[in-house]
Coordinates of C-alpha atoms and ligand atoms in Angstrom, one line a residue:
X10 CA 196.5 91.6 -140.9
X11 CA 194.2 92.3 -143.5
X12 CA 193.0 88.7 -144.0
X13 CA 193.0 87.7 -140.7
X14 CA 190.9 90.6 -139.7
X15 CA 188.0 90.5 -142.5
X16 CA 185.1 89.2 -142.0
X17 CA 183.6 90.2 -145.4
X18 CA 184.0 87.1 -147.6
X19 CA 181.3 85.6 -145.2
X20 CA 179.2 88.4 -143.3
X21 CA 178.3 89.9 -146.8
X22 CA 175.3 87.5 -146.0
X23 CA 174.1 90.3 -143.8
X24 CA 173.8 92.7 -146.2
X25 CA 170.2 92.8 -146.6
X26 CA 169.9 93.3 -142.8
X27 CA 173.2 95.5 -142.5
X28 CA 170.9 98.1 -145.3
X29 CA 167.3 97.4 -143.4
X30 CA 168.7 98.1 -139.7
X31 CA 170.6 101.4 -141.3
X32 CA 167.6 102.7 -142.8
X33 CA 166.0 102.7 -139.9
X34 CA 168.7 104.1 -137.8
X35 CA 168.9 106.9 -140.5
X36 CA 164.9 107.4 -140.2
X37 CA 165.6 107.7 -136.5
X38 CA 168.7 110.4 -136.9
X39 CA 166.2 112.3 -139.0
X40 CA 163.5 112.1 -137.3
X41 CA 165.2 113.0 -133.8
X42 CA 167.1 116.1 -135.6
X43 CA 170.3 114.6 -134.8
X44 CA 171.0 114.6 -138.5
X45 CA 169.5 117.1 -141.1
X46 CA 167.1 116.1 -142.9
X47 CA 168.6 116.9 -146.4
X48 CA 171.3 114.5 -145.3
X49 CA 169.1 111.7 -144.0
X50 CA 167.4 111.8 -147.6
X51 CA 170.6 111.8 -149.2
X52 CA 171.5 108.8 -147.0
X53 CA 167.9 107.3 -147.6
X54 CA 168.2 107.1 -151.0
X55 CA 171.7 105.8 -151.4
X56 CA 171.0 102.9 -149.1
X57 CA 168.2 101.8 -151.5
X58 CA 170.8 102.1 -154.3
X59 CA 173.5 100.2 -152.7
X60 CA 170.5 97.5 -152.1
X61 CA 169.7 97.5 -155.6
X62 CA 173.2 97.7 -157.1
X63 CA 174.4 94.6 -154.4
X64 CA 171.1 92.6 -155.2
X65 CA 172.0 92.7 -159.2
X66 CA 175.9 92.4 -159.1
X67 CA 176.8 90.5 -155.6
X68 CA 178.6 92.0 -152.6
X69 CA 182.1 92.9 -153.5
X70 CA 184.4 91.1 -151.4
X71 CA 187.4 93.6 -150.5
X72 CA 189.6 92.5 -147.5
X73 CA 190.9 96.4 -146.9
X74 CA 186.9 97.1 -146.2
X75 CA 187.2 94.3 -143.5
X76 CA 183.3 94.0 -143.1
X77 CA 179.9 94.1 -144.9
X78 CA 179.1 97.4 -142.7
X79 CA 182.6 98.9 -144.1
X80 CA 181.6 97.8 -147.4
X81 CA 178.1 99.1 -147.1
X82 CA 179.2 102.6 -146.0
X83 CA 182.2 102.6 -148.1
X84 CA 179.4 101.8 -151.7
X85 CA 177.2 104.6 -149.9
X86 CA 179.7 106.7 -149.8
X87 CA 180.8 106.5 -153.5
X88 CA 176.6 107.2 -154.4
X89 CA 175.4 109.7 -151.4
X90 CA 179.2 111.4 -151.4
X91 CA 179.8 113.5 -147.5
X92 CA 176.3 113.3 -146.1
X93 CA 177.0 109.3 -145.5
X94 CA 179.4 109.6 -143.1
X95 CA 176.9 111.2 -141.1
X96 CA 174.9 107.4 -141.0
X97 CA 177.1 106.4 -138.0
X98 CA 176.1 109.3 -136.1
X99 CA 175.6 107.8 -132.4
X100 CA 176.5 103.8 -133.6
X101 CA 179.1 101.1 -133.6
X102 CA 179.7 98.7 -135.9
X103 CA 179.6 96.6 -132.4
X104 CA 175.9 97.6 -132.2
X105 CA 175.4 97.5 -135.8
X106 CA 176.6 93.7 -135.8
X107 CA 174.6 92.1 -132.9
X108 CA 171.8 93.8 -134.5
X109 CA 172.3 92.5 -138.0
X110 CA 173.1 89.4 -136.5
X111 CA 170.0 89.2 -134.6
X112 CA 167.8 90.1 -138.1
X113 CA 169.5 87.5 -139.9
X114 CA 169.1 84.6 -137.2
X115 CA 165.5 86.3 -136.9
X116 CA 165.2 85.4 -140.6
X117 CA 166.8 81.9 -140.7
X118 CA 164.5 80.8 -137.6
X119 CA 161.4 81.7 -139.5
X120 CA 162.3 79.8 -142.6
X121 CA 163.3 76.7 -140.1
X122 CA 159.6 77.1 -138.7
X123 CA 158.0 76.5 -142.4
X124 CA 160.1 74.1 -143.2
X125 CA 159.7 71.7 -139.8
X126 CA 155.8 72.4 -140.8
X127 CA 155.9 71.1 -143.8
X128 CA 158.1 67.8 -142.8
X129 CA 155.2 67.4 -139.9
X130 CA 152.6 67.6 -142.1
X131 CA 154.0 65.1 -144.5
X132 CA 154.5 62.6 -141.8
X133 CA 151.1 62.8 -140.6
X134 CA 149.5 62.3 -143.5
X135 CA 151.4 58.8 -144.2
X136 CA 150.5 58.1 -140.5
X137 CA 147.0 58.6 -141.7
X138 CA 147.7 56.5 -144.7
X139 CA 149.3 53.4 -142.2
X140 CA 146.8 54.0 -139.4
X141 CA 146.4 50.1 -140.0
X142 CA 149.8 48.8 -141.1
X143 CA 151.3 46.8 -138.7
X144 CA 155.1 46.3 -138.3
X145 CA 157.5 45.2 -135.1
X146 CA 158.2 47.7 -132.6
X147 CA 161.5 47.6 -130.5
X148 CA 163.7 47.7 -128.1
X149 CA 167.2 47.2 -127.9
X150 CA 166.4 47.1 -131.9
X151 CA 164.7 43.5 -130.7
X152 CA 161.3 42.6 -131.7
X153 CA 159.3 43.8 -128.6
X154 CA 155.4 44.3 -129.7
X155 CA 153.7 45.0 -132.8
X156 CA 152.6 48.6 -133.1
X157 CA 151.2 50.2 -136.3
X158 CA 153.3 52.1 -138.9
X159 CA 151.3 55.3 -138.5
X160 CA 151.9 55.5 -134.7
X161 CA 155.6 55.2 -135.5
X162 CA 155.7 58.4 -137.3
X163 CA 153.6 60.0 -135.1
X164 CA 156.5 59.8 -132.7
X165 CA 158.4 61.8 -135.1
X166 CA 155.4 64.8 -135.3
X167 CA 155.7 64.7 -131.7
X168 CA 159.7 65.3 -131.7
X169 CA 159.2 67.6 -134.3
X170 CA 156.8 69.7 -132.2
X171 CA 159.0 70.0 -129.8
X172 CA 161.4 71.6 -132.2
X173 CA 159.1 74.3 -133.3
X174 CA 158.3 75.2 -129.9
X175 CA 162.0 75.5 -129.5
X176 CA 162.9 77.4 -132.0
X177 CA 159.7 79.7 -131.4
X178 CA 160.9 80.1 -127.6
X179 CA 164.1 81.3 -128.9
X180 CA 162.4 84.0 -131.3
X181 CA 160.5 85.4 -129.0
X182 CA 164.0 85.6 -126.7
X183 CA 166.4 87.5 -129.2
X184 CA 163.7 89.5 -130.9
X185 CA 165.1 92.3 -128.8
X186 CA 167.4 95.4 -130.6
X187 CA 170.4 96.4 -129.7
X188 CA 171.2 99.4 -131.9
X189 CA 171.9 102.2 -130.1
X190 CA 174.3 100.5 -127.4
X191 CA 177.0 102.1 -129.7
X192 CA 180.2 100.4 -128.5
X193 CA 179.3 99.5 -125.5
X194 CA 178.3 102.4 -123.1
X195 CA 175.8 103.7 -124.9
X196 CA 175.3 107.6 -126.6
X197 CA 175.1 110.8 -125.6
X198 CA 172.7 111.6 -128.7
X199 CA 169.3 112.4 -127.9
X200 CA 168.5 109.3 -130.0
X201 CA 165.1 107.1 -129.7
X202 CA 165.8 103.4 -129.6
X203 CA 162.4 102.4 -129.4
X204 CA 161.6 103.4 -132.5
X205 CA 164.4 101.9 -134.4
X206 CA 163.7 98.9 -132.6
X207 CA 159.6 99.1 -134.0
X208 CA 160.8 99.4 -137.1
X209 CA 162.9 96.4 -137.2
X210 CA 160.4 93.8 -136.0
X211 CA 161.6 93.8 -132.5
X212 CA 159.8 93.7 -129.4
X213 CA 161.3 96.6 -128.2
X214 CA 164.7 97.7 -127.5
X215 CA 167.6 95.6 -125.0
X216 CA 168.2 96.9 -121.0
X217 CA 172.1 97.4 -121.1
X218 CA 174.5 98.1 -124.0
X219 CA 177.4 96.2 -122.4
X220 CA 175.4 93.0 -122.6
X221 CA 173.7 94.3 -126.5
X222 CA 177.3 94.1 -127.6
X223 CA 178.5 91.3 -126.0
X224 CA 175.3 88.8 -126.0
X225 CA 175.4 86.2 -128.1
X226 CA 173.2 84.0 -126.6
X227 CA 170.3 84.2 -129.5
X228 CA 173.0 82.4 -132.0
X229 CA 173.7 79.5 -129.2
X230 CA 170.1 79.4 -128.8
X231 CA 169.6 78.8 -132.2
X232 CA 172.5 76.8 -132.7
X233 CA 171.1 74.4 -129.7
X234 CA 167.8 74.2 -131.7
X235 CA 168.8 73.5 -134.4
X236 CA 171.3 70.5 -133.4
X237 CA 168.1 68.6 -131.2
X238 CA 166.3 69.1 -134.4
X239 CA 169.2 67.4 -136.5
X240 CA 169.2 64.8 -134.3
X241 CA 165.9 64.4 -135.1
X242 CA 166.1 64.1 -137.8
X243 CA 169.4 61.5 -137.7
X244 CA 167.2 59.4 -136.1
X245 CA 164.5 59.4 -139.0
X246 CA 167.0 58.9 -141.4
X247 CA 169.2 55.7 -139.8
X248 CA 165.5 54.4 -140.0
X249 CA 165.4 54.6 -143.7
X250 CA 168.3 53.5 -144.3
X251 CA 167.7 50.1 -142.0
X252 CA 164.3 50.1 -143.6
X253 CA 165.7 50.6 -146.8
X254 CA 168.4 47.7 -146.2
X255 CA 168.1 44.8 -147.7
X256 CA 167.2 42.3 -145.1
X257 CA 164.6 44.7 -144.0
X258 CA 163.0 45.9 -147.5
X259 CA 160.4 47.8 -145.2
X260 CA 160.8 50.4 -147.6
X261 CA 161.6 50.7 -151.5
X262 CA 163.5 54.4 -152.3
X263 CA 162.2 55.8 -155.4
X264 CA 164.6 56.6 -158.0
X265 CA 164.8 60.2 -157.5
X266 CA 166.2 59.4 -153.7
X267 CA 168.5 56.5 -154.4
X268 CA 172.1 56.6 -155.8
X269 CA 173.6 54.0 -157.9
X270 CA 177.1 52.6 -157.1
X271 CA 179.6 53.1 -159.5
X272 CA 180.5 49.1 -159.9
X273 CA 177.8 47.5 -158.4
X274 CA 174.7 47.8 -160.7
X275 CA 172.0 46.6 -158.6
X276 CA 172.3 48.9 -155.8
X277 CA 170.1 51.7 -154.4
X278 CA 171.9 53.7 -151.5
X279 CA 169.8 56.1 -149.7
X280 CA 172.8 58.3 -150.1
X281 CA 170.7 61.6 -148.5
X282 CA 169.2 59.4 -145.9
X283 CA 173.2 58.8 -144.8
X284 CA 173.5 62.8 -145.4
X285 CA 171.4 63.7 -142.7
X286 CA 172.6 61.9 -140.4
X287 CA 176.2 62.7 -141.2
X288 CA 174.9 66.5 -141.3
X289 CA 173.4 66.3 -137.9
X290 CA 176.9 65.7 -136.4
X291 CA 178.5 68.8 -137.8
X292 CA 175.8 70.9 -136.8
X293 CA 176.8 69.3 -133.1
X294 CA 180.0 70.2 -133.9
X295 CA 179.2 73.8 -135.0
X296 CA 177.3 74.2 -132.1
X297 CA 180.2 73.4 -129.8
X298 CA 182.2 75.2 -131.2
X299 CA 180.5 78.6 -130.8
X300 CA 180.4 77.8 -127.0
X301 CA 183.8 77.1 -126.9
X302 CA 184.3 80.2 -128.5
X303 CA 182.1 82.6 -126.2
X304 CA 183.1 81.2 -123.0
X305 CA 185.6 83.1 -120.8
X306 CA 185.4 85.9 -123.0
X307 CA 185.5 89.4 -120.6
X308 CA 182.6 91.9 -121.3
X309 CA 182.3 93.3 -123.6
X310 CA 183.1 93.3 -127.5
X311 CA 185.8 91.1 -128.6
X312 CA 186.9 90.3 -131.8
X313 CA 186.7 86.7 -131.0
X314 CA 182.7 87.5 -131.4
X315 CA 183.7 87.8 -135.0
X316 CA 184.0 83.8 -135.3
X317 CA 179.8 83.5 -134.4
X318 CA 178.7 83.7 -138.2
X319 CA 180.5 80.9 -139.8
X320 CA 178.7 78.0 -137.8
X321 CA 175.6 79.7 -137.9
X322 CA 175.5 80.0 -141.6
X323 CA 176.9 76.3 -142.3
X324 CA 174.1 75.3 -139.4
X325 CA 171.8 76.5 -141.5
X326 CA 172.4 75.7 -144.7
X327 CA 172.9 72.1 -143.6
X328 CA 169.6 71.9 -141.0
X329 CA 167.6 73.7 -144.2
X330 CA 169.2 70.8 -146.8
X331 CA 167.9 67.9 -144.1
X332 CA 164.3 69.5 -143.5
X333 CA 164.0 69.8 -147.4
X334 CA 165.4 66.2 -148.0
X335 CA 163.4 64.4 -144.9
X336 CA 160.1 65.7 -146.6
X337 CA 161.1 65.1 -150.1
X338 CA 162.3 61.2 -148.9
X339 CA 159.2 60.6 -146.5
X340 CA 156.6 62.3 -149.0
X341 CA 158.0 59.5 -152.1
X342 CA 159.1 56.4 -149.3
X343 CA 157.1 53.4 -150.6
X344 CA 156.2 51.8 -147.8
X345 CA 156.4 47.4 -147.8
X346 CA 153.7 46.5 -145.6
X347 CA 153.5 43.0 -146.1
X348 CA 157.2 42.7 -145.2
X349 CA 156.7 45.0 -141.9
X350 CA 153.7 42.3 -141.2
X351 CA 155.8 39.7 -141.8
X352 CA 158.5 40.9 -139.0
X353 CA 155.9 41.8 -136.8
X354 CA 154.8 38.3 -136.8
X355 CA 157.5 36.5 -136.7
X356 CA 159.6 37.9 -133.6
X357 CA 157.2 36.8 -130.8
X358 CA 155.7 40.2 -130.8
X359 CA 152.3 38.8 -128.9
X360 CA 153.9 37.2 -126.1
X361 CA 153.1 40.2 -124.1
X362 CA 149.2 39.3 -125.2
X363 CA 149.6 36.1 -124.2
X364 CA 150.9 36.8 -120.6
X365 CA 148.4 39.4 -120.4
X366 CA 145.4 37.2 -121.6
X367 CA 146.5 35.1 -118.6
X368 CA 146.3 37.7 -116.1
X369 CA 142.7 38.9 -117.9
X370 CA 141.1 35.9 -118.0
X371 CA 142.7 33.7 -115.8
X372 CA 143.8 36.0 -112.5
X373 CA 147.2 34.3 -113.4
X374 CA 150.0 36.9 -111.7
X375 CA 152.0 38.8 -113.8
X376 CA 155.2 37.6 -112.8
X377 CA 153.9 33.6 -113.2
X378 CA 151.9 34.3 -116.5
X379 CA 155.6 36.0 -117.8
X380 CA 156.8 32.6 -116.9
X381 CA 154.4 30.5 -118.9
X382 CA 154.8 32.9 -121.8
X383 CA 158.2 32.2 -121.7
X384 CA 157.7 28.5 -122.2
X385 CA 155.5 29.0 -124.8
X386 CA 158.0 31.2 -126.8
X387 CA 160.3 28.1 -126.2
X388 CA 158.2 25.8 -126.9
X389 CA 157.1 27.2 -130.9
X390 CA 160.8 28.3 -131.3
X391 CA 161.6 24.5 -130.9
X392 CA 158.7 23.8 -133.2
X393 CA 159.5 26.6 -136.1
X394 CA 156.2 28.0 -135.6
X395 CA 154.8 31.4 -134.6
X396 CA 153.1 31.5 -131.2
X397 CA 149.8 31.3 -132.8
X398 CA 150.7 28.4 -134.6
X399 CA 150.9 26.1 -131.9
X400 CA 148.2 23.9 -131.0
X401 CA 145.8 24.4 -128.2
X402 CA 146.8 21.2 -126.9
X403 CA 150.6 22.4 -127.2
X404 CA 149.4 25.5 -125.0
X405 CA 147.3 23.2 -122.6
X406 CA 150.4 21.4 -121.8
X407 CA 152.2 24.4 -120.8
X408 CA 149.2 25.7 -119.2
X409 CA 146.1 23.8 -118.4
X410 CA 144.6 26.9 -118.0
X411 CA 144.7 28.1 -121.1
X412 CA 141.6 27.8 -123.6
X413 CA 140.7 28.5 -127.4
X414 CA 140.0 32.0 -126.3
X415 CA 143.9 32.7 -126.1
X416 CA 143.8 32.5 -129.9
X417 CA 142.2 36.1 -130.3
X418 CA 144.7 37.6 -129.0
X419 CA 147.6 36.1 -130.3
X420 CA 147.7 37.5 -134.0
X421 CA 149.5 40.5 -134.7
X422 CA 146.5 42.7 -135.9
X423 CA 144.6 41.5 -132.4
X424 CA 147.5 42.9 -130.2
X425 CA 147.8 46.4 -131.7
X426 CA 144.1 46.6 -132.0
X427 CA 143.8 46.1 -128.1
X428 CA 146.5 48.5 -127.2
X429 CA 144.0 51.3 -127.3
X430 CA 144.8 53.5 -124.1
X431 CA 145.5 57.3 -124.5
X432 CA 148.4 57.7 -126.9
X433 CA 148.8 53.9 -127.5
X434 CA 149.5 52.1 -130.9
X435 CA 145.4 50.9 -131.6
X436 CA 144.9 51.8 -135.3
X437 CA 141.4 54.0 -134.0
X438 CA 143.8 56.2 -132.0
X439 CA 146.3 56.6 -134.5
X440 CA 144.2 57.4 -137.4
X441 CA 142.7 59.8 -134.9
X442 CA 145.6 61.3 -133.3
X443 CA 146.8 61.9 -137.4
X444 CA 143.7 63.9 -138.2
X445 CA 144.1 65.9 -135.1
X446 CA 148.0 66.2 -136.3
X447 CA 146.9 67.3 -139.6
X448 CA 144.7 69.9 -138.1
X449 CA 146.8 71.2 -135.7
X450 CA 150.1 71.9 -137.4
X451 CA 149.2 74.4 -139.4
X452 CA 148.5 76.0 -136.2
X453 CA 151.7 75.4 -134.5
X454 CA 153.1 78.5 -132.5
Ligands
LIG528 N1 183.2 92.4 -138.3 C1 182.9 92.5 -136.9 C2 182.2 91.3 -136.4 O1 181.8 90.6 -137.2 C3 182.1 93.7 -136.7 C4 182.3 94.4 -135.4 C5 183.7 94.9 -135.3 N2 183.9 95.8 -134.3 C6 185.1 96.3 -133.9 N3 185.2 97.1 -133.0 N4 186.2 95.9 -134.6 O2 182.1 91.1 -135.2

């Protein structure tokens, strides 16, 4: 019974936030009368010797105490002697918990914030670098059209974004307290949950203690964020490690982020590349699994609620490793840009230009100048040549129409440089949308 039922060897995480909210619920006691103030001292000042004597040795981890707020009151207990049992005076360790809980997922949101920041800001400063550098753009991981390097990451600061915004959203939701639902009914104390709540950070206190023991919506909410940021971030990382491949060489890992292989000498595997994207599936996983544990429970405390910790705490750790290593990797990537030129060029990229030049210039139709493109593309295929390595007389007798001009738009550096509509791939926008980037993140909220 006793190992089943502990929840020590992992909530002793809390402990800083198990000692901060029961300070302040002691201030309150005191302050309210509900406790003399002799005892709330005595209380007071054992609290901030259990937090010293837990920050130098460790939490104990004893199974009989079940819980870090057993384990807590049990040290403050030993140091304060009577006057501590007087701490739980009008709370539960059911109120105590979803508030800890709350401080602690507070606290893990807040370092998630700095850390998508910082990746942001690294990203847009080697979008600024490779406002110019032109490689293929896809779909269906085919050569589509050429877009620049720069704009490419940009599109990772813009799913980034999103991220803070989602994890500030959910901040601003659970920065509510509920101490002072007791178990669940509430207290017949005179106590003032609005001051406790002040004290903690929070916005102000929750609306009904059934729900304050029984929510546990803020974990899910951060649980949610954090798995659309990890697959963010998967999706960064299968990029270096196609860019990094081989028949790509887009990219060259530095030292410090490659792994060798134990037999074969010449290889570089972007082993924390493969990390975070094998990370972002547990944090799915962990994700699910709290959901699967909350639904169908009845109102309100049950010890199922127990289980909410572990995938919060492994969430983190994990989304905290693949922030830190995304911004280490893309801070030290060494770009190949002759090689991304290279595949630009060579997949047929332009023949959207061409077909477009021919409705520009020549009021050709879309759907016939798609056609003659098409012949075009067949026609330098059958010739091993790019498109604008075909003659004009090659192009003239696909297309009478077509004239010298057509060359200006055929080359890779011509095409991006025309796509220069709000939010397009032009190198002008992208070297302006990074120095708005730069400016504005710091700013995020
Ligand atoms: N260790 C428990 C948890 O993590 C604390 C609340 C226990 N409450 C109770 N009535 N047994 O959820």
């Amino acid at each position: 019974m006793a190992e089943i039922n502990a929840s020590i060897p992992f909530d002793k995480r809390l402990w800083r936030q198990d000692i901060r909210a029961s300070v302040a619920h002691a201030r309150m006691l005191k302050a309210k009368g509900i406790i003399d103030a002799a005892a709330a001292d005595a209380i007071l000042a054992g609290l901030a010797e259990v937090e010293r004597d837990f920050a130098a040795e460790g939490v104990p981890v004893d199974v009989r105490l079940e819980d870090i707020h057993m384990t807590v009151e049990t040290r403050l207990a030993a140091l304060a002697g009577p006057d501590a049992g007087r701490l739980h005076t009008a709370r539960s360790r059911n109120d105590q918990v979803a508030t800890d809980f709350r401080l602690w997922v507070r606290d893990a949101v807040d370092g998630h914030l700095a850390a998508i920041r910082a990746l942001a800001l690294v990203l847009a400063g080697r979008a600024a670098e490779h406002a110019e550098t032109v490689m293929p753009g896809f779909t269906h991981l085919q050569v589509a059209q050429p877009v620049t390097l720069g704009h490419h990451l940009l599109a990772y600061v813009e799913m980034l974004r999103r991220d803070f915004g989602r994890f500030s959203d959910a901040r601003v939701r659970m920065n509510q307290c509920p101490l002072g639902s007791a178990a669940l009914a509430g207290t017949g104390f005179p106590i003032d949950r609005a001051m406790v709540a002040d004290e903690l950070g929070f916005d102000g206190p929750t609306g009904n203690s059934l729900d304050s023991v029984s929510d546990r919506d803020f974990a899910l909410d951060y649980l949610t964020s954090a798995t659309q940021c990890a697959l963010h971030l998967s999706r960064l990382a299968e990029e270096i490690i196609l860019w990094a491949s081989q028949p790509f060489g887009w990219v060259r890992l530095p030292d410090q982020w490659s792994t060798g292989s134990s037999i074969m000498p010449q290889k570089r595997n972007p082993d924390a590349a493969e990390l975070v994207r094998g990370h972002s599936g547990r944090i799915l996983g962990l994700m699910t699994g709290l959901m699967v544990t909350m639904k169908g429970l009845p109102l309100a405390y049950s010890k199922d609620m127990q289980d909410d910790k572990e995938p919060v705490f492994e969430a983190h750790d994990l989304l905290e490793l693949s922030l830190a290593a995304c911004a280490g990797m893309m801070a030290a990537l060494q770009f190949v840009p002759e090689r991304m030129r290279a595949s630009a060029a060579s997949g047929y990229s332009t023949a959207t230009d061409l077909a477009d030049w021919l409705v520009r210039e020549k009021a050709v139709p879309f759907r016939e100048a798609h056609h003659i493109t098409g012949r075009a593309v067949k026609a330098a295929e059958a010739a091993g040549v790019m498109l604008d390595g075909l003659s004009l007389a090659d192009l003239q007798a696909i297309d009478a129409r077509i004239d010298a001009g057509v060359f200006a738009v055929l080359s890779v550096e011509a095409s991006v440089a025309s796509r220069d509509s709000l939010g397009g791939t032009a190198p002008e926008r992208v070297r302006a949308a990074a120095e708005r980037a730069l400016q504005e993140i710091p700013a995020w909220c």
